[in-house]
CSV table of C-alpha atoms (C1' of nucleotides) in Angstrom, one decimal:
chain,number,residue,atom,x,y,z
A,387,UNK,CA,4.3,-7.5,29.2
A,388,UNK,CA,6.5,-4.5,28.9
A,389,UNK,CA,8.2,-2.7,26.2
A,390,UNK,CA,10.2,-5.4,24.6
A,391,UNK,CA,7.5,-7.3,25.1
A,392,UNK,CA,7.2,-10.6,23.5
A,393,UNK,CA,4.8,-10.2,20.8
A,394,UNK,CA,4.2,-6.5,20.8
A,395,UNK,CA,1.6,-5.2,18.2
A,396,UNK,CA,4.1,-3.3,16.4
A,397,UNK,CA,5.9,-6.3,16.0
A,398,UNK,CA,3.2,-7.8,14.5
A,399,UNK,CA,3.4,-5.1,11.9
A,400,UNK,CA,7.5,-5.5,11.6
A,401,UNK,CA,8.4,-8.6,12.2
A,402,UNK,CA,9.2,-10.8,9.1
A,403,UNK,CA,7.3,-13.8,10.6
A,404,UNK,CA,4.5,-11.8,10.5
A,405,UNK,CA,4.6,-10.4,7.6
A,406,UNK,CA,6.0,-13.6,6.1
A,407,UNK,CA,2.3,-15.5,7.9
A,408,UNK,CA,0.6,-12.7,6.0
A,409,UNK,CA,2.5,-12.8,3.1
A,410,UNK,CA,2.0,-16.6,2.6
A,411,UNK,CA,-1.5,-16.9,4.0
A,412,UNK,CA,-2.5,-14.4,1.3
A,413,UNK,CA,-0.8,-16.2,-1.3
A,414,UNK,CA,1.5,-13.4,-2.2
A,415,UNK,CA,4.8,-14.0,0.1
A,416,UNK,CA,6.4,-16.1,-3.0
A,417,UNK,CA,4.9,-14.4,-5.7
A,418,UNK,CA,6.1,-10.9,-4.6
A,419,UNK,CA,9.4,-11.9,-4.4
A,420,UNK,CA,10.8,-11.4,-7.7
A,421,UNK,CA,9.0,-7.7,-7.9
A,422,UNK,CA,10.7,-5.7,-5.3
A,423,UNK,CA,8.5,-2.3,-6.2
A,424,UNK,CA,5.7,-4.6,-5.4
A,425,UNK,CA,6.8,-5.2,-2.0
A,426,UNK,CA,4.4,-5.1,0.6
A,427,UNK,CA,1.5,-4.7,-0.8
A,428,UNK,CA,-1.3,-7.1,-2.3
A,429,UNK,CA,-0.5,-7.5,-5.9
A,430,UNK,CA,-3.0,-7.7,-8.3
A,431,UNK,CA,-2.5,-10.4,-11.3
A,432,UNK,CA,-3.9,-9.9,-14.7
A,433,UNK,CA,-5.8,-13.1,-13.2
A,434,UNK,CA,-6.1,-11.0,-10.3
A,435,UNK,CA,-8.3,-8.3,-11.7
A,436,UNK,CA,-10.3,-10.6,-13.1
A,437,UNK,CA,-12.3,-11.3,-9.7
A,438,UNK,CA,-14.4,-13.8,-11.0
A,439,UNK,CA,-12.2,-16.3,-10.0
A,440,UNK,CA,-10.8,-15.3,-6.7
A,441,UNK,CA,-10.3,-19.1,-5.6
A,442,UNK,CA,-8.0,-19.7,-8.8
A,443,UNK,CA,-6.3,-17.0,-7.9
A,444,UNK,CA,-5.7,-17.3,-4.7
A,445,UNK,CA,-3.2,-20.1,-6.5
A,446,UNK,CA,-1.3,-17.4,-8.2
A,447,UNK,CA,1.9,-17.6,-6.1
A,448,UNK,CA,2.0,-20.9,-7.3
A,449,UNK,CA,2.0,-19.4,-11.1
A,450,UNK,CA,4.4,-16.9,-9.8
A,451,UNK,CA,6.5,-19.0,-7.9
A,452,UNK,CA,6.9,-21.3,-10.9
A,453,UNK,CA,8.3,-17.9,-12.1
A,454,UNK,CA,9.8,-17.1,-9.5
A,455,UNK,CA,11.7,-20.5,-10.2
A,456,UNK,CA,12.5,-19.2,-13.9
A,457,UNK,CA,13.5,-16.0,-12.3
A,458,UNK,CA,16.5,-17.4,-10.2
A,459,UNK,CA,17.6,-19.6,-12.7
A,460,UNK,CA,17.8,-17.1,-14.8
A,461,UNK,CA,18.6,-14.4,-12.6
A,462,UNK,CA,22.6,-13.8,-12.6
A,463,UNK,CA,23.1,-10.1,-11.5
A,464,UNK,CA,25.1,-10.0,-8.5
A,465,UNK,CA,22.5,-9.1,-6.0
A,466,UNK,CA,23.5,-7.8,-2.4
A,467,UNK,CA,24.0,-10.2,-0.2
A,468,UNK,CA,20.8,-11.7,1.7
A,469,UNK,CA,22.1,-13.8,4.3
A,470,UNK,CA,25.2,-13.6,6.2
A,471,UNK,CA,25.2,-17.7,5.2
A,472,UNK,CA,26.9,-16.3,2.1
A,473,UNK,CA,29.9,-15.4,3.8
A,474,UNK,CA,29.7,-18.7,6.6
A,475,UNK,CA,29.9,-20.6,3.8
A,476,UNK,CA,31.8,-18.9,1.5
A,477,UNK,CA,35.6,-18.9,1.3
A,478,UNK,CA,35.9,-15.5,2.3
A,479,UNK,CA,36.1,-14.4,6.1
A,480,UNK,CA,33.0,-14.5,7.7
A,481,UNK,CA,31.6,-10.9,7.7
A,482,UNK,CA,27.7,-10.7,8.8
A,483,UNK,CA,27.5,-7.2,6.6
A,484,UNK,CA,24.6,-6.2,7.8
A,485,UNK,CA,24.1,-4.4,4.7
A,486,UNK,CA,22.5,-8.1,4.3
A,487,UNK,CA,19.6,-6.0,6.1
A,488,UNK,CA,20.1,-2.6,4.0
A,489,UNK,CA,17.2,-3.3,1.8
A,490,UNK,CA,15.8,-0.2,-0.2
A,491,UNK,CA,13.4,0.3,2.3
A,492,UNK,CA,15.7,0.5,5.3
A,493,UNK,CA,13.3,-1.8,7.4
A,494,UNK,CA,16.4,-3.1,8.8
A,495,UNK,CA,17.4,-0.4,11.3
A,496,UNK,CA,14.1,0.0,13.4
A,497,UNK,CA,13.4,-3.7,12.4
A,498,UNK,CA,13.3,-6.7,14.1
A,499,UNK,CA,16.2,-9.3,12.2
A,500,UNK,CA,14.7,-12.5,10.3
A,501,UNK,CA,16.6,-14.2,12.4
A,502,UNK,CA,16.4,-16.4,14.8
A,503,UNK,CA,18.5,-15.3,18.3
A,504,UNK,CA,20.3,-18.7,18.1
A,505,UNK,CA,21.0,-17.8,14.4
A,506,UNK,CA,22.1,-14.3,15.6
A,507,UNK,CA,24.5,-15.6,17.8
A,508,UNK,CA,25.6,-18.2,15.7
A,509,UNK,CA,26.5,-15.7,13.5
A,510,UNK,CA,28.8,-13.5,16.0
A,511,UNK,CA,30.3,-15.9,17.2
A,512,UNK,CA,31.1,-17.4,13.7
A,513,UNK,CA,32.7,-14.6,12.8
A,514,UNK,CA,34.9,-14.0,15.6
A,515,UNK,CA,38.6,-15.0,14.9
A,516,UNK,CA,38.3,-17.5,17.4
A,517,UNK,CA,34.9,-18.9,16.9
A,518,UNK,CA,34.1,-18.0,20.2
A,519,UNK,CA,32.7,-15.0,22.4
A,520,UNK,CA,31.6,-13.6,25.4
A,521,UNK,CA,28.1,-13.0,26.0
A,522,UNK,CA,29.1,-9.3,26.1
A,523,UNK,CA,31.0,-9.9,22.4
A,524,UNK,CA,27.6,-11.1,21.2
A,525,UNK,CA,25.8,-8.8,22.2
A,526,UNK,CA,27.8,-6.3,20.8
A,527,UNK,CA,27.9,-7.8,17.6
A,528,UNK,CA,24.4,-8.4,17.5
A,529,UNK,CA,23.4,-4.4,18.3
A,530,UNK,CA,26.4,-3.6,15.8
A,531,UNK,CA,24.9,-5.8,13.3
A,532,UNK,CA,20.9,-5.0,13.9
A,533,UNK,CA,20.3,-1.3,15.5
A,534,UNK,CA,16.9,-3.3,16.0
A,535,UNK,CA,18.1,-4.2,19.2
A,536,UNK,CA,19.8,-0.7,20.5
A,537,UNK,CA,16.4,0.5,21.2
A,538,UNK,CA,14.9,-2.6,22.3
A,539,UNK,CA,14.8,-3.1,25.9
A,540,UNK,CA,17.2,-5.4,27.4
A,541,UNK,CA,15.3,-8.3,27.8
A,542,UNK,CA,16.8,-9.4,24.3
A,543,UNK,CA,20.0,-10.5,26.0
A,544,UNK,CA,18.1,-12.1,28.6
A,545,UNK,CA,17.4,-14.3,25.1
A,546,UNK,CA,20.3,-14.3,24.0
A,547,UNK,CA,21.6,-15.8,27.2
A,548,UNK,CA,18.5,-18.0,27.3
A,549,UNK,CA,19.8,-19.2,24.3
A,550,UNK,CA,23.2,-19.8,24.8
A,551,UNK,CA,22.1,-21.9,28.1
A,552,UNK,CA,19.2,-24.0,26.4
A,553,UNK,CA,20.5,-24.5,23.1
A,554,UNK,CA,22.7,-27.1,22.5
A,555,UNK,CA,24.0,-25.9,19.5
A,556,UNK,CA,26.1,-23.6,21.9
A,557,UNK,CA,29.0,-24.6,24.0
A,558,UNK,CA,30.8,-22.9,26.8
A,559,UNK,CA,34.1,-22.9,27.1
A,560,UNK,CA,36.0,-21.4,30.3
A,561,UNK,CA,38.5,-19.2,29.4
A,562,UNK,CA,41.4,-20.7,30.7
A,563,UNK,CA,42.5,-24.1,32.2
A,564,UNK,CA,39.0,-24.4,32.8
A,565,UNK,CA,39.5,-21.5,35.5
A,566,UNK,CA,36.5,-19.1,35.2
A,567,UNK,CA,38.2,-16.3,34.5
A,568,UNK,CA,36.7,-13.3,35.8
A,569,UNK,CA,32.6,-13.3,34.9
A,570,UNK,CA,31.5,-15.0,32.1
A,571,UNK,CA,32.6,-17.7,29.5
A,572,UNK,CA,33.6,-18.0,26.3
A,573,UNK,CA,30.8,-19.8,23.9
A,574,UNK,CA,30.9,-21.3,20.9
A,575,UNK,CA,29.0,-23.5,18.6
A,576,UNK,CA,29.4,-27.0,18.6
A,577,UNK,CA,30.8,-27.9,15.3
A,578,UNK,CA,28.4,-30.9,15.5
A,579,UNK,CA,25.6,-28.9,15.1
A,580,UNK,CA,27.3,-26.4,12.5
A,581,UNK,CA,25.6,-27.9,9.7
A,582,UNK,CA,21.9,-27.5,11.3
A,583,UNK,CA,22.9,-23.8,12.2
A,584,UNK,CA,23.8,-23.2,9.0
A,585,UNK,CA,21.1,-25.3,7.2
A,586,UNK,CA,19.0,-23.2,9.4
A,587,UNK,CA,20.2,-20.0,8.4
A,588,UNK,CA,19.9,-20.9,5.1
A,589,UNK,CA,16.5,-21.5,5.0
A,590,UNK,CA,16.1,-18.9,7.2
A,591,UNK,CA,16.7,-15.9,4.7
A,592,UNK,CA,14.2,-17.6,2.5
A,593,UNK,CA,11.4,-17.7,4.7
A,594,UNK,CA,11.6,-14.9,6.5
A,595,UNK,CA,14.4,-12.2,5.1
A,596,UNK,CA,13.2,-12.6,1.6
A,597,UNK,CA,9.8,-11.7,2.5
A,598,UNK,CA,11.1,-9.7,4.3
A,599,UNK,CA,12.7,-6.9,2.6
A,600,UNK,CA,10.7,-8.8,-0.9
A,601,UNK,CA,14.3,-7.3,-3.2
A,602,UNK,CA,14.5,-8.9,-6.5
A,603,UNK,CA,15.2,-12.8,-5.7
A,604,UNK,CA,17.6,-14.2,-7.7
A,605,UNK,CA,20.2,-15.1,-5.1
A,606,UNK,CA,19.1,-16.7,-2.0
A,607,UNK,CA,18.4,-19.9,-4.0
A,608,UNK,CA,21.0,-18.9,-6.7
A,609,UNK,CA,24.0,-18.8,-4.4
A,610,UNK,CA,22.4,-20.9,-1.5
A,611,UNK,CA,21.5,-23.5,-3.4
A,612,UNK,CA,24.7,-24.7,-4.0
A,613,UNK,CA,26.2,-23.6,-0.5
A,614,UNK,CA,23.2,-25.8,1.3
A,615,UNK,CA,24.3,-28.9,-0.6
A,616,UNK,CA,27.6,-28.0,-0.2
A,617,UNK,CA,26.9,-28.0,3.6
A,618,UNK,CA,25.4,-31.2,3.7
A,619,UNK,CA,28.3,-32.4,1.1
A,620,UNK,CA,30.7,-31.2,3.6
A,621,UNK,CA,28.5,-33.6,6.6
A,622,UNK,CA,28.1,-36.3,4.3
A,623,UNK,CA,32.0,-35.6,3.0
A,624,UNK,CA,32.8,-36.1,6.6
A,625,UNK,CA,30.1,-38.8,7.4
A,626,UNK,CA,31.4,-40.9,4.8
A,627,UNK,CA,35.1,-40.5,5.7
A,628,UNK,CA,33.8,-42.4,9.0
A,629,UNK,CA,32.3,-45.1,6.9
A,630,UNK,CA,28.9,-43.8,7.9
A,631,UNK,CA,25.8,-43.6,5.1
A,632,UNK,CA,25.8,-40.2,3.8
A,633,UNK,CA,23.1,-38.1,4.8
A,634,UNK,CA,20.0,-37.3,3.1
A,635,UNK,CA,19.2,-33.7,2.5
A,636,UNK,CA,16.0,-34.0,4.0
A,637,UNK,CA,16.2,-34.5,7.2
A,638,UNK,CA,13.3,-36.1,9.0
A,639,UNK,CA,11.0,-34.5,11.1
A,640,UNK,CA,12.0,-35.1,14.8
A,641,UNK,CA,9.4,-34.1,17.6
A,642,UNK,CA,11.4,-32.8,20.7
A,643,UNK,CA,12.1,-29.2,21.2
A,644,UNK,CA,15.4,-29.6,19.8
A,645,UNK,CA,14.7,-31.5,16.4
A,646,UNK,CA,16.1,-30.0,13.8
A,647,UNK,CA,19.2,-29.2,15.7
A,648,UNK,CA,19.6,-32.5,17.2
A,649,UNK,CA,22.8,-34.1,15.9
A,650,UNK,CA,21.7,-37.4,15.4
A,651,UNK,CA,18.3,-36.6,13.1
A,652,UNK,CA,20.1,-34.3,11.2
A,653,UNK,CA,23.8,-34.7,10.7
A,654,UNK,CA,23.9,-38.2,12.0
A,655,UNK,CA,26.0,-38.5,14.5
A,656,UNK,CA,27.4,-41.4,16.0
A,657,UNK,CA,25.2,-43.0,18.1
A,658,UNK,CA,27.9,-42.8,20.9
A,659,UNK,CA,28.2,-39.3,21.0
A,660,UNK,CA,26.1,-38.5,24.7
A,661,UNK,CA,26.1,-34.9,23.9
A,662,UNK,CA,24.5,-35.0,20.6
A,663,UNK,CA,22.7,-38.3,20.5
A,664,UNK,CA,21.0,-38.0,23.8
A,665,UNK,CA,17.8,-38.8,23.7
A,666,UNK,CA,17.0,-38.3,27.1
A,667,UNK,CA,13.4,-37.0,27.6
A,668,UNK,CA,15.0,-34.5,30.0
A,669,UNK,CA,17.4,-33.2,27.3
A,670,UNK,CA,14.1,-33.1,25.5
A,671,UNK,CA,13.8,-29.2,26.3
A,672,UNK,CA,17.0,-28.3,24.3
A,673,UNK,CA,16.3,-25.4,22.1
A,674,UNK,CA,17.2,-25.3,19.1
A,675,UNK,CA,17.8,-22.6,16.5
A,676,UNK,CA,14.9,-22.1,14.2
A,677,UNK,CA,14.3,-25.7,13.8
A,678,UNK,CA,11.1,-24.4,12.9
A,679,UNK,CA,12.2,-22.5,9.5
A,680,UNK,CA,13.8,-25.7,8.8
A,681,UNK,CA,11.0,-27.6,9.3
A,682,UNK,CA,8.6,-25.4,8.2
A,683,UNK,CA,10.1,-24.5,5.1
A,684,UNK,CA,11.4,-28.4,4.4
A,685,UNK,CA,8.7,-28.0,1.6
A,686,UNK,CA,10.0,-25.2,0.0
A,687,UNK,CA,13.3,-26.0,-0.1
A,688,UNK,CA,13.6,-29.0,-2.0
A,689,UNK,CA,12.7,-26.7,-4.6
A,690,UNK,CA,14.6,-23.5,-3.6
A,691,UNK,CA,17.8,-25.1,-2.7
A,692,UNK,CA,17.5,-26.4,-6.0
A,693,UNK,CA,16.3,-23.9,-7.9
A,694,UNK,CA,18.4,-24.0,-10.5
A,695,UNK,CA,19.5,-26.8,-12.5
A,696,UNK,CA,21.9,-25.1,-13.9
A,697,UNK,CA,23.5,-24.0,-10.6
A,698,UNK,CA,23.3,-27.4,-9.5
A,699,UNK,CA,25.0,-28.9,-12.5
A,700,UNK,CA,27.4,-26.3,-11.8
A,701,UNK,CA,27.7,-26.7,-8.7
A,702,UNK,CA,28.4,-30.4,-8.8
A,703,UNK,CA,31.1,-29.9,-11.0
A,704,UNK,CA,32.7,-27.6,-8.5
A,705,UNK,CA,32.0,-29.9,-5.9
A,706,UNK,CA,33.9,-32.7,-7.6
A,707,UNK,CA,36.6,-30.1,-7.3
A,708,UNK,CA,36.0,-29.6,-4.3
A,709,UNK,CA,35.7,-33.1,-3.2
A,710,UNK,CA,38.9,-34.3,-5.5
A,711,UNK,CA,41.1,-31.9,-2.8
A,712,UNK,CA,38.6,-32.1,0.1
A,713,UNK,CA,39.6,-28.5,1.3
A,714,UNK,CA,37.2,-25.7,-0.2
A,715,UNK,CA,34.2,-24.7,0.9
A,716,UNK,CA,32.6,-23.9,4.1
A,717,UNK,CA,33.9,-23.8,7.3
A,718,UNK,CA,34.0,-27.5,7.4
A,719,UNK,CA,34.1,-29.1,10.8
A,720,UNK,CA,38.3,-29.6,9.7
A,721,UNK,CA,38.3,-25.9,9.6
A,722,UNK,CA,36.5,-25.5,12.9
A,723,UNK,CA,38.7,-28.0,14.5
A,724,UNK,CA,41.6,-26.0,13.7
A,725,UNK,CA,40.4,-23.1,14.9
A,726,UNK,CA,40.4,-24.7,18.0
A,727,UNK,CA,43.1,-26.1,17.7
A,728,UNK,CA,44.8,-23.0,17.0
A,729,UNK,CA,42.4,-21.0,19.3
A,730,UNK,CA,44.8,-20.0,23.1
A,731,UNK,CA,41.7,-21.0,24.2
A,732,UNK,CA,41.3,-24.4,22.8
A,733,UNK,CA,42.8,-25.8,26.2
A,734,UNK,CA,39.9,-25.6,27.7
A,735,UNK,CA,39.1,-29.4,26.4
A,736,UNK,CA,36.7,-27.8,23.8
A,737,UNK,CA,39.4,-29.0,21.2
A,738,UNK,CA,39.3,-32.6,22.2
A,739,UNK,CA,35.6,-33.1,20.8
A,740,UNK,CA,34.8,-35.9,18.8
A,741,UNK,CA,34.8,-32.9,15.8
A,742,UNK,CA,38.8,-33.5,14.9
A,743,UNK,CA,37.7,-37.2,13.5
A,744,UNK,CA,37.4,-36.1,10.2
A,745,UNK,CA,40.4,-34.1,10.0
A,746,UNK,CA,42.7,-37.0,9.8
A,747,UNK,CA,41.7,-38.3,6.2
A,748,UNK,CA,41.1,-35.2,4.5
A,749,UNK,CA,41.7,-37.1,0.8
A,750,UNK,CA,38.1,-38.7,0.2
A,751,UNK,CA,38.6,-41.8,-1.6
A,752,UNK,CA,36.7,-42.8,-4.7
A,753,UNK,CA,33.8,-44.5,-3.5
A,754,UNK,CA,33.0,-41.9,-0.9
A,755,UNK,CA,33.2,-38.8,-4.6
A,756,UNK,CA,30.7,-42.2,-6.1
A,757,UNK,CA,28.5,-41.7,-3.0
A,758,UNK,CA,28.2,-38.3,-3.1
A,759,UNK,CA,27.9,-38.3,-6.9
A,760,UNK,CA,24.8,-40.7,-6.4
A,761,UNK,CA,23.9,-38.3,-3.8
A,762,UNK,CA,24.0,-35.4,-5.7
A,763,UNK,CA,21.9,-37.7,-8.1
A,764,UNK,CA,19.1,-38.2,-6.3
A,765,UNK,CA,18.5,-34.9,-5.4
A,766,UNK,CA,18.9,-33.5,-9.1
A,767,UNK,CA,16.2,-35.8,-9.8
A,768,UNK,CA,14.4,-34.8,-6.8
A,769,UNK,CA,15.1,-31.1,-7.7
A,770,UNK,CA,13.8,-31.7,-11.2
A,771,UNK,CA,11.0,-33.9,-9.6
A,772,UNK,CA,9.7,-30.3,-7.9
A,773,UNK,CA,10.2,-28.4,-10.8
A,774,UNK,CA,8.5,-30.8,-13.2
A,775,UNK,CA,5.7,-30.9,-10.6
A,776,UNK,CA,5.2,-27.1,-10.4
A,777,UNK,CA,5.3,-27.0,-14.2
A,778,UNK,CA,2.6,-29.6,-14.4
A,779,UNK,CA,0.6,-27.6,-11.9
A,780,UNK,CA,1.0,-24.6,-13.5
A,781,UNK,CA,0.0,-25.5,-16.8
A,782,UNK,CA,-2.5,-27.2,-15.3
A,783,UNK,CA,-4.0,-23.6,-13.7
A,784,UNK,CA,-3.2,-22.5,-16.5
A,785,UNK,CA,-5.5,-24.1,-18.2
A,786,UNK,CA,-8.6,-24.5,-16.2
A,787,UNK,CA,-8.1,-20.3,-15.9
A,788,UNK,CA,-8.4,-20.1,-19.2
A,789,UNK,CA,-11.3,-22.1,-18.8
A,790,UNK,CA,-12.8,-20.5,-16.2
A,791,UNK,CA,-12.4,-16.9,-17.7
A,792,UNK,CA,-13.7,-18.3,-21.4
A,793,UNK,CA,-16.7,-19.8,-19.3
A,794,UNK,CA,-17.0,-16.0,-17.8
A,795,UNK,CA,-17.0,-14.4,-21.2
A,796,UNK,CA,-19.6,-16.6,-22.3
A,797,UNK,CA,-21.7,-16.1,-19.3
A,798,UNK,CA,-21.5,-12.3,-19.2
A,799,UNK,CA,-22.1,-12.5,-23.2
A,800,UNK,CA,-25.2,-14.1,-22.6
B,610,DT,C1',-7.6,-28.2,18.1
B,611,DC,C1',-3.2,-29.6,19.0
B,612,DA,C1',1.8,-29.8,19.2
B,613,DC,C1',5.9,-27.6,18.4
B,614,DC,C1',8.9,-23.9,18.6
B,615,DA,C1',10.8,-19.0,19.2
B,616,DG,C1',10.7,-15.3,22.0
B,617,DT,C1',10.1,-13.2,26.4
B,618,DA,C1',9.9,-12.5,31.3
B,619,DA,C1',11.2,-13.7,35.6
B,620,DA,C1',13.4,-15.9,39.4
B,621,DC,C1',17.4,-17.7,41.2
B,622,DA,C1',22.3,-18.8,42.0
B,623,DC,C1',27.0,-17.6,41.5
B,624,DG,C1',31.2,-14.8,41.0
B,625,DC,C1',33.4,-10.4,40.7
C,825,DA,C1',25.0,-4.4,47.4
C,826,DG,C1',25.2,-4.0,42.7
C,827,DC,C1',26.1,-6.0,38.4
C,828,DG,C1',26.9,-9.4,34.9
C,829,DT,C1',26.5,-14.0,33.8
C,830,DG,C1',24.3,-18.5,33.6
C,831,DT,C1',20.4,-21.7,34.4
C,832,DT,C1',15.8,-22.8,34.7
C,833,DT,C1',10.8,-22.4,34.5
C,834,DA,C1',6.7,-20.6,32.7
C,835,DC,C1',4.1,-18.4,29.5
C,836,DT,C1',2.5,-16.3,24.9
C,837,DG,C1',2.0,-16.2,20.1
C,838,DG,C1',2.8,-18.1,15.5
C,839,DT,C1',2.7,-21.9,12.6
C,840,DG,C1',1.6,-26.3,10.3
DNA sequence: TCACCAGTAAACACGC
DNA sequence: AGCGTGTTTACTGGTG
């Protein structure tokens, strides 16, 4: 392979994945978070030092994360932002800072991103007024966004167009009158498969960025938290409005390339919908955006996107709010829709998908706020489940350390 | 070991 | 012809 070659060894070195499979394999990928002066390198635990024990400490991230756990409930100081998902799902205008990347140790610039390409372009193209770009566009943002890529060779747009083509997540859309208009097409992402994108790039930070750049990790879970249920609030919110069962948050594990991503796993979409309910075994090969974080880190984040009970309280409380007017939050698929709708462009027939369905009842009634009230429910006592669990464990290490190192004492003593 | 997935390279077709 | 774009296939490496 070349240059940009695929898994080059420096990339090894760089890559968050990599250093994210390190990280965890050696039991230190959660731990380290909370400590960014510790980043990088091998921390050594009071338990640590005491290498009698390496096989109980080789638990310690769990000790830490249980920390770790205290740290973001605790933790309130307005920490940079981590992932662009902030600003997806925030009310603001989407802005993909890439000071989300501007970690202390200004990795970011000759760095490869902790994302995902699909998540790359979802981004641009999320963030463009009208939710949809040129492959040149995306590329553009992307090198804005991640320098990463201005010395990369070019084959990363041959990926980026790979992506666009395989992915289902992205849609083309000519650019008038379904005229192709000079070269190219306009793409976007299909609104159906908004939520897995940005479920995806939630868990994305958390897996890879946090280990990433390893800051001080209060937010990810802090301000994710309540923007992932709020994601799947808003799928359920407009689920629900179409007298379909709200979704649970975990989605379950589908085997084709495209699982996580695939519409009618994960957001549940009517089983009429070709595009996103296909099943086809020759639709099989439909890539989809880090479906692999979101699998992979399905573990982690029951307890992460829950990390806070307090948050989640909180956050249900706002969502109520939320729900009461059914407007706030995330770029729901209403908001999408109206871009569209809005969008010159929309004329391209992109605006007549099944996405605008919600849009017409945009006052949830009561039972669907009781539904996602017993929703909510389920996964505070889910959340508290995890968090019960970790405590148990934890004092559980706890004591047979204690054990252990009393049993040491002894021996050495002797 | 296996399956899955992301990333990459490459080939090809098409339009400008 | 050259370039950009879009599609497809094949392969590699990481991960669970």
């Amino acid at each position: 392979m070349g240059p940009v070659t695929g898994m080059t060894p420096d990339k090894k070195a760089e890559t968050p994945g990599a250093e994210k499979a390190a990280g965890l394999r050696q039991c230190h990928g959660l731990g380290s978070l909370p400590d960014a002066g510790h980043a990088g390198k091998p921390k050594a635990t009071v338990v640590d030092r005491d290498s009698a024990d390496d096989e109980l400490t080789n638990l310690n991230w769990l000790h830490e994360s249980t920390n770790l756990l205290t740290n973001f409930s605790l933790g309130s100081e307005g920490l940079p932002i981590v992932s662009p998902l902030y600003d997806i799902e925030g009310d603001s205008v989407p802005s993909f800072s890439p000071s989300c990347y501007q970690n202390p140790e200004k990795k970011s610039s000759t760095s490869k991103p902790p994302y995902s390409f699909s998540l790359l372009i979802y981004m641009a193209i999320e963030q463009s007024p009208n939710k949809s770009l040129p492959v040149k566009e995306i590329y553009s943002w992307i090198l804005e966004r991640f320098p990463y890529f201005a010395t990369a060779p070019t084959g990363w747009k041959n990926s980026v167009r790979h992506n666009l083509s395989l992915n289902k997540c992205f849609r083309k859309v000519e650019k008038s009158h379904g005229k192709v208009n000079g070269k190219g097409s306009l793409w976007c992402v299909d609104p159906k498969y908004k939520p897995n994108l940005v479920q995806a790039l939630k868990k994305q930070p958390f897996s890879s960025a946090l280990a990433f750049y390893t800051p001080p990790a209060s937010p990810p879970s802090r301000s994710s938290s309540p923007h992932y249920l709020t994601s799947v609030l808003q799928q359920n919110h407009g689920r629900a409005l179409k007298g379909e069962k709200p979704q649970p948050l975990k989605t379950p594990k589908k085997r084709s390339y495209g699982s996580a991503f695939d519409a009618p796993s994960s957001i549940g979409l009517p089983e009429g919908d070709s595009a996103a309910a296909n099943i086809d075994p020759s639709e099989d090969h439909n890539y989809s955006a880090s479906s692999v974080g979101s699998q992979r880190c399905a573990s982690r984040s029951s307890v992460s996107s829950l990390s806070s009970l307090d948050e989640v309280y909180e956050f249900i409380s706002k969502a109520s709010h939320e729900g009461s007017d059914g407007s706030e939050g995330f770029h729901s698929e209403v908001d999408t829709d109206g871009d569209y709708e809005d969008d010159p462009l929309g004329d391209s027939g992109y605006a007549a998908q099944p996405c605008g369905d919600g849009s017409k009842e945009s006052q949830p009634s009561q039972k669907v706020l009781e539904e996602l009230c017993q929703e909510i429910d389920e996964e505070l006592k889910e959340a508290a489940g995890s968090l019960l669990h970790l405590a148990g464990i934890q004092t559980c290490l706890s004591s047979l350390i204690s054990t252990a190192k009393t049993h040491c004492h002894k021996q050495r003593k002797k």
